[in-house]
PDB file of C-alpha atoms in Angstrom:
ATOM      1  CA  ASP A 173      -8.118  19.401  -2.057  1.00  0.00           C
ATOM      2  CA  THR A 174      -8.545  16.119  -5.310  1.00  0.00           C
ATOM      3  CA  GLY A 175      -7.537  14.041  -2.077  1.00  0.00           C
ATOM      4  CA  VAL A 176      -8.621  11.286  -0.371  1.00  0.00           C
ATOM      5  CA  SER A 177     -11.840  13.155   1.980  1.00  0.00           C
ATOM      6  CA  GLN A 178     -12.654  11.582   5.470  1.00  0.00           C
ATOM      7  CA  ASN A 179     -15.359  12.241   7.314  1.00  0.00           C
ATOM      8  CA  PRO A 180     -15.844  12.309  10.516  1.00  0.00           C
ATOM      9  CA  ARG A 181     -11.814  12.991  11.212  1.00  0.00           C
ATOM     10  CA  HIS A 182     -13.069  12.470  14.994  1.00  0.00           C
ATOM     11  CA  LYS A 183     -16.133  10.477  16.720  1.00  0.00           C
ATOM     12  CA  ILE A 184     -16.272   9.135  20.056  1.00  0.00           C
ATOM     13  CA  THR A 185     -18.750   7.585  20.734  1.00  0.00           C
ATOM     14  CA  LYS A 186     -20.284   4.827  23.906  1.00  0.00           C
ATOM     15  CA  ARG A 187     -19.865   1.040  23.345  1.00  0.00           C
ATOM     16  CA  GLY A 188     -23.157  -0.916  22.030  1.00  0.00           C
ATOM     17  CA  GLN A 189     -23.732   2.529  19.964  1.00  0.00           C
ATOM     18  CA  ASN A 190     -24.057   2.698  15.629  1.00  0.00           C
ATOM     19  CA  VAL A 191     -21.231   4.398  14.125  1.00  0.00           C
ATOM     20  CA  THR A 192     -20.608   5.059  10.284  1.00  0.00           C
ATOM     21  CA  PHE A 193     -17.336   6.761   8.648  1.00  0.00           C
ATOM     22  CA  ARG A 194     -18.067   8.011   5.272  1.00  0.00           C
ATOM     23  CA  CYS A 195     -15.006   7.626   2.657  1.00  0.00           C
ATOM     24  CA  ASP A 196     -14.952  10.235  -0.482  1.00  0.00           C
ATOM     25  CA  PRO A 197     -12.582   8.425  -2.928  1.00  0.00           C
ATOM     26  CA  ILE A 198     -10.233  10.462  -5.303  1.00  0.00           C
ATOM     27  CA  SER A 199     -12.648  10.984  -7.901  1.00  0.00           C
ATOM     28  CA  GLU A 200     -10.877   8.743 -11.031  1.00  0.00           C
ATOM     29  CA  HIS A 201      -9.920   5.727  -8.998  1.00  0.00           C
ATOM     30  CA  ASN A 202     -12.212   2.761  -9.426  1.00  0.00           C
ATOM     31  CA  ARG A 203     -10.708   0.698  -6.407  1.00  0.00           C
ATOM     32  CA  LEU A 204     -11.222   1.480  -2.841  1.00  0.00           C
ATOM     33  CA  TYR A 205     -10.529   0.462   0.007  1.00  0.00           C
ATOM     34  CA  TRP A 206     -10.428   0.209   3.817  1.00  0.00           C
ATOM     35  CA  TYR A 207      -7.990  -0.546   6.196  1.00  0.00           C
ATOM     36  CA  ARG A 208      -7.983  -0.119   9.576  1.00  0.00           C
ATOM     37  CA  GLN A 209      -5.204   1.034  11.583  1.00  0.00           C
ATOM     38  CA  THR A 210      -4.131   0.738  15.634  1.00  0.00           C
ATOM     39  CA  LEU A 211      -1.165   1.994  17.910  1.00  0.00           C
ATOM     40  CA  GLY A 212       2.286   0.645  16.542  1.00  0.00           C
ATOM     41  CA  GLN A 213       1.719  -1.039  13.974  1.00  0.00           C
ATOM     42  CA  GLY A 214       1.084  -0.587  10.264  1.00  0.00           C
ATOM     43  CA  PRO A 215      -2.297  -0.306   8.182  1.00  0.00           C
ATOM     44  CA  GLU A 216      -4.446  -3.483   8.154  1.00  0.00           C
ATOM     45  CA  PHE A 217      -6.815  -4.599   4.990  1.00  0.00           C
ATOM     46  CA  LEU A 218     -10.376  -4.466   5.601  1.00  0.00           C
ATOM     47  CA  THR A 219     -12.286  -5.042   2.845  1.00  0.00           C
ATOM     48  CA  TYR A 220     -11.798  -3.812  -1.649  1.00  0.00           C
ATOM     49  CA  PHE A 221     -14.831  -2.566  -3.696  1.00  0.00           C
ATOM     50  CA  GLN A 222     -13.968  -2.153  -7.527  1.00  0.00           C
ATOM     51  CA  ASN A 223     -16.732   0.408  -8.800  1.00  0.00           C
ATOM     52  CA  GLU A 224     -19.955  -0.828  -6.859  1.00  0.00           C
ATOM     53  CA  ALA A 225     -18.954  -4.562  -6.531  1.00  0.00           C
ATOM     54  CA  GLN A 226     -17.255  -5.252  -3.618  1.00  0.00           C
ATOM     55  CA  LEU A 227     -14.712  -7.780  -4.176  1.00  0.00           C
ATOM     56  CA  GLU A 228     -12.641  -9.220  -0.668  1.00  0.00           C
ATOM     57  CA  LYS A 229     -15.060  -8.107   1.996  1.00  0.00           C
ATOM     58  CA  SER A 230     -13.772 -12.262   3.808  1.00  0.00           C
ATOM     59  CA  ARG A 231     -11.235  -9.602   6.605  1.00  0.00           C
ATOM     60  CA  LEU A 232     -13.458  -8.170   8.383  1.00  0.00           C
ATOM     61  CA  LEU A 233     -13.492  -7.816  11.520  1.00  0.00           C
ATOM     62  CA  SER A 234     -16.418  -9.121  12.764  1.00  0.00           C
ATOM     63  CA  ASP A 235     -20.377  -9.437  11.323  1.00  0.00           C
ATOM     64  CA  ARG A 236     -20.907  -6.229  12.890  1.00  0.00           C
ATOM     65  CA  PHE A 237     -18.676  -4.304  10.389  1.00  0.00           C
ATOM     66  CA  SER A 238     -19.943  -3.631   6.979  1.00  0.00           C
ATOM     67  CA  ALA A 239     -19.494  -1.325   4.038  1.00  0.00           C
ATOM     68  CA  GLU A 240     -21.071   0.088   1.170  1.00  0.00           C
ATOM     69  CA  ARG A 241     -20.642   1.815  -2.171  1.00  0.00           C
ATOM     70  CA  PRO A 242     -23.547   2.096  -3.793  1.00  0.00           C
ATOM     71  CA  LYS A 243     -22.781   4.382  -6.455  1.00  0.00           C
ATOM     72  CA  GLY A 244     -19.115   3.574  -6.857  1.00  0.00           C
ATOM     73  CA  SER A 245     -18.381   6.665  -5.944  1.00  0.00           C
ATOM     74  CA  PHE A 246     -18.158   8.001  -2.283  1.00  0.00           C
ATOM     75  CA  SER A 247     -18.130   4.318   0.628  1.00  0.00           C
ATOM     76  CA  THR A 248     -19.787   4.059   4.133  1.00  0.00           C
ATOM     77  CA  LEU A 249     -18.312   1.506   7.133  1.00  0.00           C
ATOM     78  CA  GLU A 250     -20.303   0.455   9.591  1.00  0.00           C
ATOM     79  CA  ILE A 251     -19.378  -0.662  12.868  1.00  0.00           C
ATOM     80  CA  GLN A 252     -22.546  -1.970  14.892  1.00  0.00           C
ATOM     81  CA  ARG A 253     -22.942  -2.403  18.454  1.00  0.00           C
ATOM     82  CA  THR A 254     -19.001  -0.662  19.105  1.00  0.00           C
ATOM     83  CA  GLU A 255     -16.320  -2.359  21.768  1.00  0.00           C
ATOM     84  CA  GLN A 256     -14.376  -0.873  22.968  1.00  0.00           C
ATOM     85  CA  GLY A 257     -11.607  -3.151  20.804  1.00  0.00           C
ATOM     86  CA  ASP A 258     -12.562  -0.869  18.133  1.00  0.00           C
ATOM     87  CA  SER A 259     -11.172   1.850  18.777  1.00  0.00           C
ATOM     88  CA  ALA A 260      -8.942   2.530  16.648  1.00  0.00           C
ATOM     89  CA  MET A 261      -8.271   4.641  13.013  1.00  0.00           C
ATOM     90  CA  TYR A 262     -10.103   4.091   9.916  1.00  0.00           C
ATOM     91  CA  LEU A 263      -8.507   4.313   6.711  1.00  0.00           C
ATOM     92  CA  CYS A 264      -9.432   4.463   3.336  1.00  0.00           C
ATOM     93  CA  ALA A 265      -7.197   4.747   0.225  1.00  0.00           C
ATOM     94  CA  SER A 266      -7.990   4.744  -2.476  1.00  0.00           C
ATOM     95  CA  SER A 267      -5.856   3.549  -6.257  1.00  0.00           C
ATOM     96  CA  TYR A 268      -4.777   3.726  -9.976  1.00  0.00           C
ATOM     97  CA  PRO A 269      -2.451   2.301  -9.433  1.00  0.00           C
ATOM     98  CA  ALA A 270      -0.778   3.376  -6.002  1.00  0.00           C
ATOM     99  CA  PRO A 271      -3.156   3.053  -3.345  1.00  0.00           C
ATOM    100  CA  PHE A 272      -2.834   6.994  -1.839  1.00  0.00           C
ATOM    101  CA  PHE A 273      -4.830   7.440   1.379  1.00  0.00           C
ATOM    102  CA  GLY A 274      -7.102  10.030   3.035  1.00  0.00           C
ATOM    103  CA  GLU A 275      -6.111  10.926   6.543  1.00  0.00           C
ATOM    104  CA  GLY A 276      -8.220   8.896   9.223  1.00  0.00           C
ATOM    105  CA  SER A 277     -11.302   8.195  10.474  1.00  0.00           C
ATOM    106  CA  ARG A 278     -10.374   7.894  14.642  1.00  0.00           C
ATOM    107  CA  LEU A 279     -12.710   6.501  16.590  1.00  0.00           C
ATOM    108  CA  THR A 280     -12.414   6.173  20.252  1.00  0.00           C
ATOM    109  CA  VAL A 281     -15.306   3.746  21.446  1.00  0.00           C
ATOM    110  CA  LEU A 282     -15.996   4.858  25.632  1.00  0.00           C
TER     111      LEU A 282
ATOM    112  CA  ALA B 229       0.620 -15.474   3.965  1.00  0.00           C
ATOM    113  CA  GLN B 230       1.341 -13.231   2.988  1.00  0.00           C
ATOM    114  CA  SER B 231       3.761 -11.041   5.787  1.00  0.00           C
ATOM    115  CA  VAL B 232       6.055  -7.771   5.357  1.00  0.00           C
ATOM    116  CA  SER B 233       9.137  -7.828   7.795  1.00  0.00           C
ATOM    117  CA  GLN B 234      11.021  -4.023   8.791  1.00  0.00           C
ATOM    118  CA  HIS B 235      13.690  -5.343  11.384  1.00  0.00           C
ATOM    119  CA  ASN B 236      14.402  -2.458  12.768  1.00  0.00           C
ATOM    120  CA  HIS B 237      11.292  -0.474  15.073  1.00  0.00           C
ATOM    121  CA  HIS B 238      13.470   2.566  16.132  1.00  0.00           C
ATOM    122  CA  VAL B 239      16.083   3.899  14.633  1.00  0.00           C
ATOM    123  CA  ILE B 240      17.507   7.581  15.681  1.00  0.00           C
ATOM    124  CA  LEU B 241      20.278   8.997  13.608  1.00  0.00           C
ATOM    125  CA  SER B 242      21.772  12.618  13.476  1.00  0.00           C
ATOM    126  CA  GLU B 243      21.728  15.148  10.050  1.00  0.00           C
ATOM    127  CA  ALA B 244      23.149  13.611   7.239  1.00  0.00           C
ATOM    128  CA  ALA B 245      23.864  10.160   7.678  1.00  0.00           C
ATOM    129  CA  SER B 246      23.200   7.862   5.538  1.00  0.00           C
ATOM    130  CA  LEU B 247      19.875   5.835   6.053  1.00  0.00           C
ATOM    131  CA  GLU B 248      18.936   2.242   5.069  1.00  0.00           C
ATOM    132  CA  LEU B 249      15.647   1.139   6.468  1.00  0.00           C
ATOM    133  CA  GLY B 250      15.186  -2.982   5.549  1.00  0.00           C
ATOM    134  CA  CYS B 251      11.836  -4.692   4.522  1.00  0.00           C
ATOM    135  CA  ASN B 252      11.885  -8.255   3.394  1.00  0.00           C
ATOM    136  CA  TYR B 253       8.089  -9.585   2.385  1.00  0.00           C
ATOM    137  CA  SER B 254       6.729 -13.351   2.182  1.00  0.00           C
ATOM    138  CA  TYR B 255       4.402 -12.777  -0.746  1.00  0.00           C
ATOM    139  CA  GLY B 256       2.997 -15.522  -3.687  1.00  0.00           C
ATOM    140  CA  GLY B 257       3.636 -15.427  -7.324  1.00  0.00           C
ATOM    141  CA  THR B 258       4.033 -10.826  -8.976  1.00  0.00           C
ATOM    142  CA  VAL B 259       4.621  -9.020  -6.279  1.00  0.00           C
ATOM    143  CA  ASN B 260       4.174  -4.952  -6.039  1.00  0.00           C
ATOM    144  CA  LEU B 261       5.730  -3.069  -3.480  1.00  0.00           C
ATOM    145  CA  PHE B 262       5.271   0.172  -1.300  1.00  0.00           C
ATOM    146  CA  TRP B 263       7.215   2.115   0.899  1.00  0.00           C
ATOM    147  CA  TYR B 264       5.084   5.115   2.362  1.00  0.00           C
ATOM    148  CA  VAL B 265       5.523   7.911   4.589  1.00  0.00           C
ATOM    149  CA  GLN B 266       3.860   9.094   8.263  1.00  0.00           C
ATOM    150  CA  TYR B 267       4.803  12.616   9.075  1.00  0.00           C
ATOM    151  CA  PRO B 268       4.080  13.517  12.625  1.00  0.00           C
ATOM    152  CA  GLY B 269       0.058  13.893  13.097  1.00  0.00           C
ATOM    153  CA  GLN B 270      -1.332  13.341   8.671  1.00  0.00           C
ATOM    154  CA  HIS B 271      -1.588  10.806   6.971  1.00  0.00           C
ATOM    155  CA  LEU B 272       0.192   7.947   4.743  1.00  0.00           C
ATOM    156  CA  GLN B 273       2.060   9.256   1.667  1.00  0.00           C
ATOM    157  CA  LEU B 274       3.522   7.141  -1.266  1.00  0.00           C
ATOM    158  CA  LEU B 275       6.535   7.390  -1.164  1.00  0.00           C
ATOM    159  CA  LEU B 276       7.586   4.841  -3.752  1.00  0.00           C
ATOM    160  CA  LYS B 277       6.377   2.006  -5.139  1.00  0.00           C
ATOM    161  CA  TYR B 278       8.039  -1.304  -7.422  1.00  0.00           C
ATOM    162  CA  PHE B 279       5.369  -2.986 -10.075  1.00  0.00           C
ATOM    163  CA  SER B 280       7.624  -4.500 -12.732  1.00  0.00           C
ATOM    164  CA  GLY B 281      11.412  -3.303 -14.664  1.00  0.00           C
ATOM    165  CA  ASP B 282      14.535  -1.682 -12.950  1.00  0.00           C
ATOM    166  CA  PRO B 283      14.488  -3.170  -9.133  1.00  0.00           C
ATOM    167  CA  LEU B 284      16.481   0.484  -7.693  1.00  0.00           C
ATOM    168  CA  VAL B 285      13.122   2.724  -7.446  1.00  0.00           C
ATOM    169  CA  LYS B 286      13.778   6.601  -6.595  1.00  0.00           C
ATOM    170  CA  GLY B 287      11.042   7.720  -5.675  1.00  0.00           C
ATOM    171  CA  ILE B 288      10.074  11.670  -3.752  1.00  0.00           C
ATOM    172  CA  LYS B 289      11.958  13.506  -1.360  1.00  0.00           C
ATOM    173  CA  GLY B 290      15.406  12.921  -2.471  1.00  0.00           C
ATOM    174  CA  PHE B 291      14.299   8.488  -1.142  1.00  0.00           C
ATOM    175  CA  GLU B 292      14.724   6.089  -2.819  1.00  0.00           C
ATOM    176  CA  ALA B 293      14.414   1.409  -2.902  1.00  0.00           C
ATOM    177  CA  GLU B 294      15.394  -1.652  -4.293  1.00  0.00           C
ATOM    178  CA  PHE B 295      14.489  -4.937  -5.218  1.00  0.00           C
ATOM    179  CA  ILE B 296      15.945  -7.702  -4.757  1.00  0.00           C
ATOM    180  CA  LYS B 297      14.222 -10.556  -5.563  1.00  0.00           C
ATOM    181  CA  SER B 298      16.939 -13.948  -4.227  1.00  0.00           C
ATOM    182  CA  LYS B 299      16.347 -11.659  -0.935  1.00  0.00           C
ATOM    183  CA  PHE B 300      13.227 -10.652  -0.965  1.00  0.00           C
ATOM    184  CA  SER B 301      14.041  -7.575   0.466  1.00  0.00           C
ATOM    185  CA  PHE B 302      12.823  -4.097  -1.067  1.00  0.00           C
ATOM    186  CA  ASN B 303      15.680  -1.681   1.708  1.00  0.00           C
ATOM    187  CA  LEU B 304      14.740   1.800   1.418  1.00  0.00           C
ATOM    188  CA  ARG B 305      17.057   3.883   1.079  1.00  0.00           C
ATOM    189  CA  LYS B 306      18.451   7.456   1.285  1.00  0.00           C
ATOM    190  CA  PRO B 307      22.431   8.904   0.830  1.00  0.00           C
ATOM    191  CA  SER B 308      22.029  11.888   3.984  1.00  0.00           C
ATOM    192  CA  VAL B 309      18.961  12.591   5.745  1.00  0.00           C
ATOM    193  CA  GLN B 310      17.624  15.848   7.253  1.00  0.00           C
ATOM    194  CA  TRP B 311      15.513  16.632  10.609  1.00  0.00           C
ATOM    195  CA  SER B 312      12.650  17.050   8.265  1.00  0.00           C
ATOM    196  CA  ASP B 313      12.905  13.300   7.964  1.00  0.00           C
ATOM    197  CA  THR B 314      11.673  12.017  11.149  1.00  0.00           C
ATOM    198  CA  ALA B 315       9.235   9.856  10.491  1.00  0.00           C
ATOM    199  CA  GLU B 316       7.471   6.780   9.944  1.00  0.00           C
ATOM    200  CA  TYR B 317       8.084   4.909   7.640  1.00  0.00           C
ATOM    201  CA  PHE B 318       6.388   1.563   6.526  1.00  0.00           C
ATOM    202  CA  CYS B 319       6.861  -1.382   4.123  1.00  0.00           C
ATOM    203  CA  ALA B 320       4.104  -2.754   1.875  1.00  0.00           C
ATOM    204  CA  ALA B 321       3.481  -5.580  -0.769  1.00  0.00           C
ATOM    205  CA  GLY B 322       0.406  -6.172  -2.272  1.00  0.00           C
ATOM    206  CA  GLY B 323      -2.775  -4.561  -3.741  1.00  0.00           C
ATOM    207  CA  GLY B 324      -5.373  -5.414  -6.390  1.00  0.00           C
ATOM    208  CA  ALA B 325      -8.351  -7.546  -3.677  1.00  0.00           C
ATOM    209  CA  ASP B 326      -5.705  -8.421  -1.119  1.00  0.00           C
ATOM    210  CA  GLY B 327      -4.924  -4.962  -0.522  1.00  0.00           C
ATOM    211  CA  LEU B 328      -1.742  -4.443   1.131  1.00  0.00           C
ATOM    212  CA  THR B 329       0.313  -6.196   3.016  1.00  0.00           C
ATOM    213  CA  PHE B 330       1.753  -3.442   5.987  1.00  0.00           C
ATOM    214  CA  GLY B 331       5.225  -4.611   8.220  1.00  0.00           C
ATOM    215  CA  LYS B 332       4.985  -2.815  11.375  1.00  0.00           C
ATOM    216  CA  GLY B 333       6.766   0.194  10.589  1.00  0.00           C
ATOM    217  CA  THR B 334       9.841   1.978  11.798  1.00  0.00           C
ATOM    218  CA  HIS B 335       9.618   5.173  13.569  1.00  0.00           C
ATOM    219  CA  LEU B 336      13.452   7.181  12.223  1.00  0.00           C
ATOM    220  CA  ILE B 337      14.546  10.268  14.633  1.00  0.00           C
ATOM    221  CA  ILE B 338      16.416  12.525  13.536  1.00  0.00           C
ATOM    222  CA  GLN B 339      18.670  14.217  15.865  1.00  0.00           C
ATOM    223  CA  PRO B 340      20.219  17.811  14.762  1.00  0.00           C
TER     224      PRO B 340
END
């Protein structure tokens, strides 16, 4: 599969735990995005990387959210001290020029 | 602020009917426009995109969209729908460092 890969596909966690999601983009794409999608809504932009540089992070939902792309290849999105309101689908997309989305990582916070 | 509006949240059509889904955007400067489709249980897939040039854009699976700058619109059309077109359709605008702004989606049901 040469598309955008996300892991894990599903994560169930207890409130207060930390979770990390991984995204492996299409190999030749240097742009990478994270989005959040809740039921009945379109995806909501969170953050953007060009290669290893995080060029936009002001839309991360709180300081509990952080993302990295250390070598300009894969990326991780971490949520610390999860809350029930964090339950959602977290989507990764890589782009050149149009964004292609992965299958998402569904988070359920109990 | 950037915004994308999809006017029809739920649409039900019979097979072979023609389809038009509305999308209006509010966006400063040059705008890139997209339509994505999400089939049940699947990920978002790009249907078509507009960056510049011919305002009538053809996409996959017989879909097309027309960019009308004066109306800030980018409506999706298909002349004859099939049962397999049942899905959620999202219009989006933007790109680059600001990411995409999505509409809330249109849930399309095609009845056989």
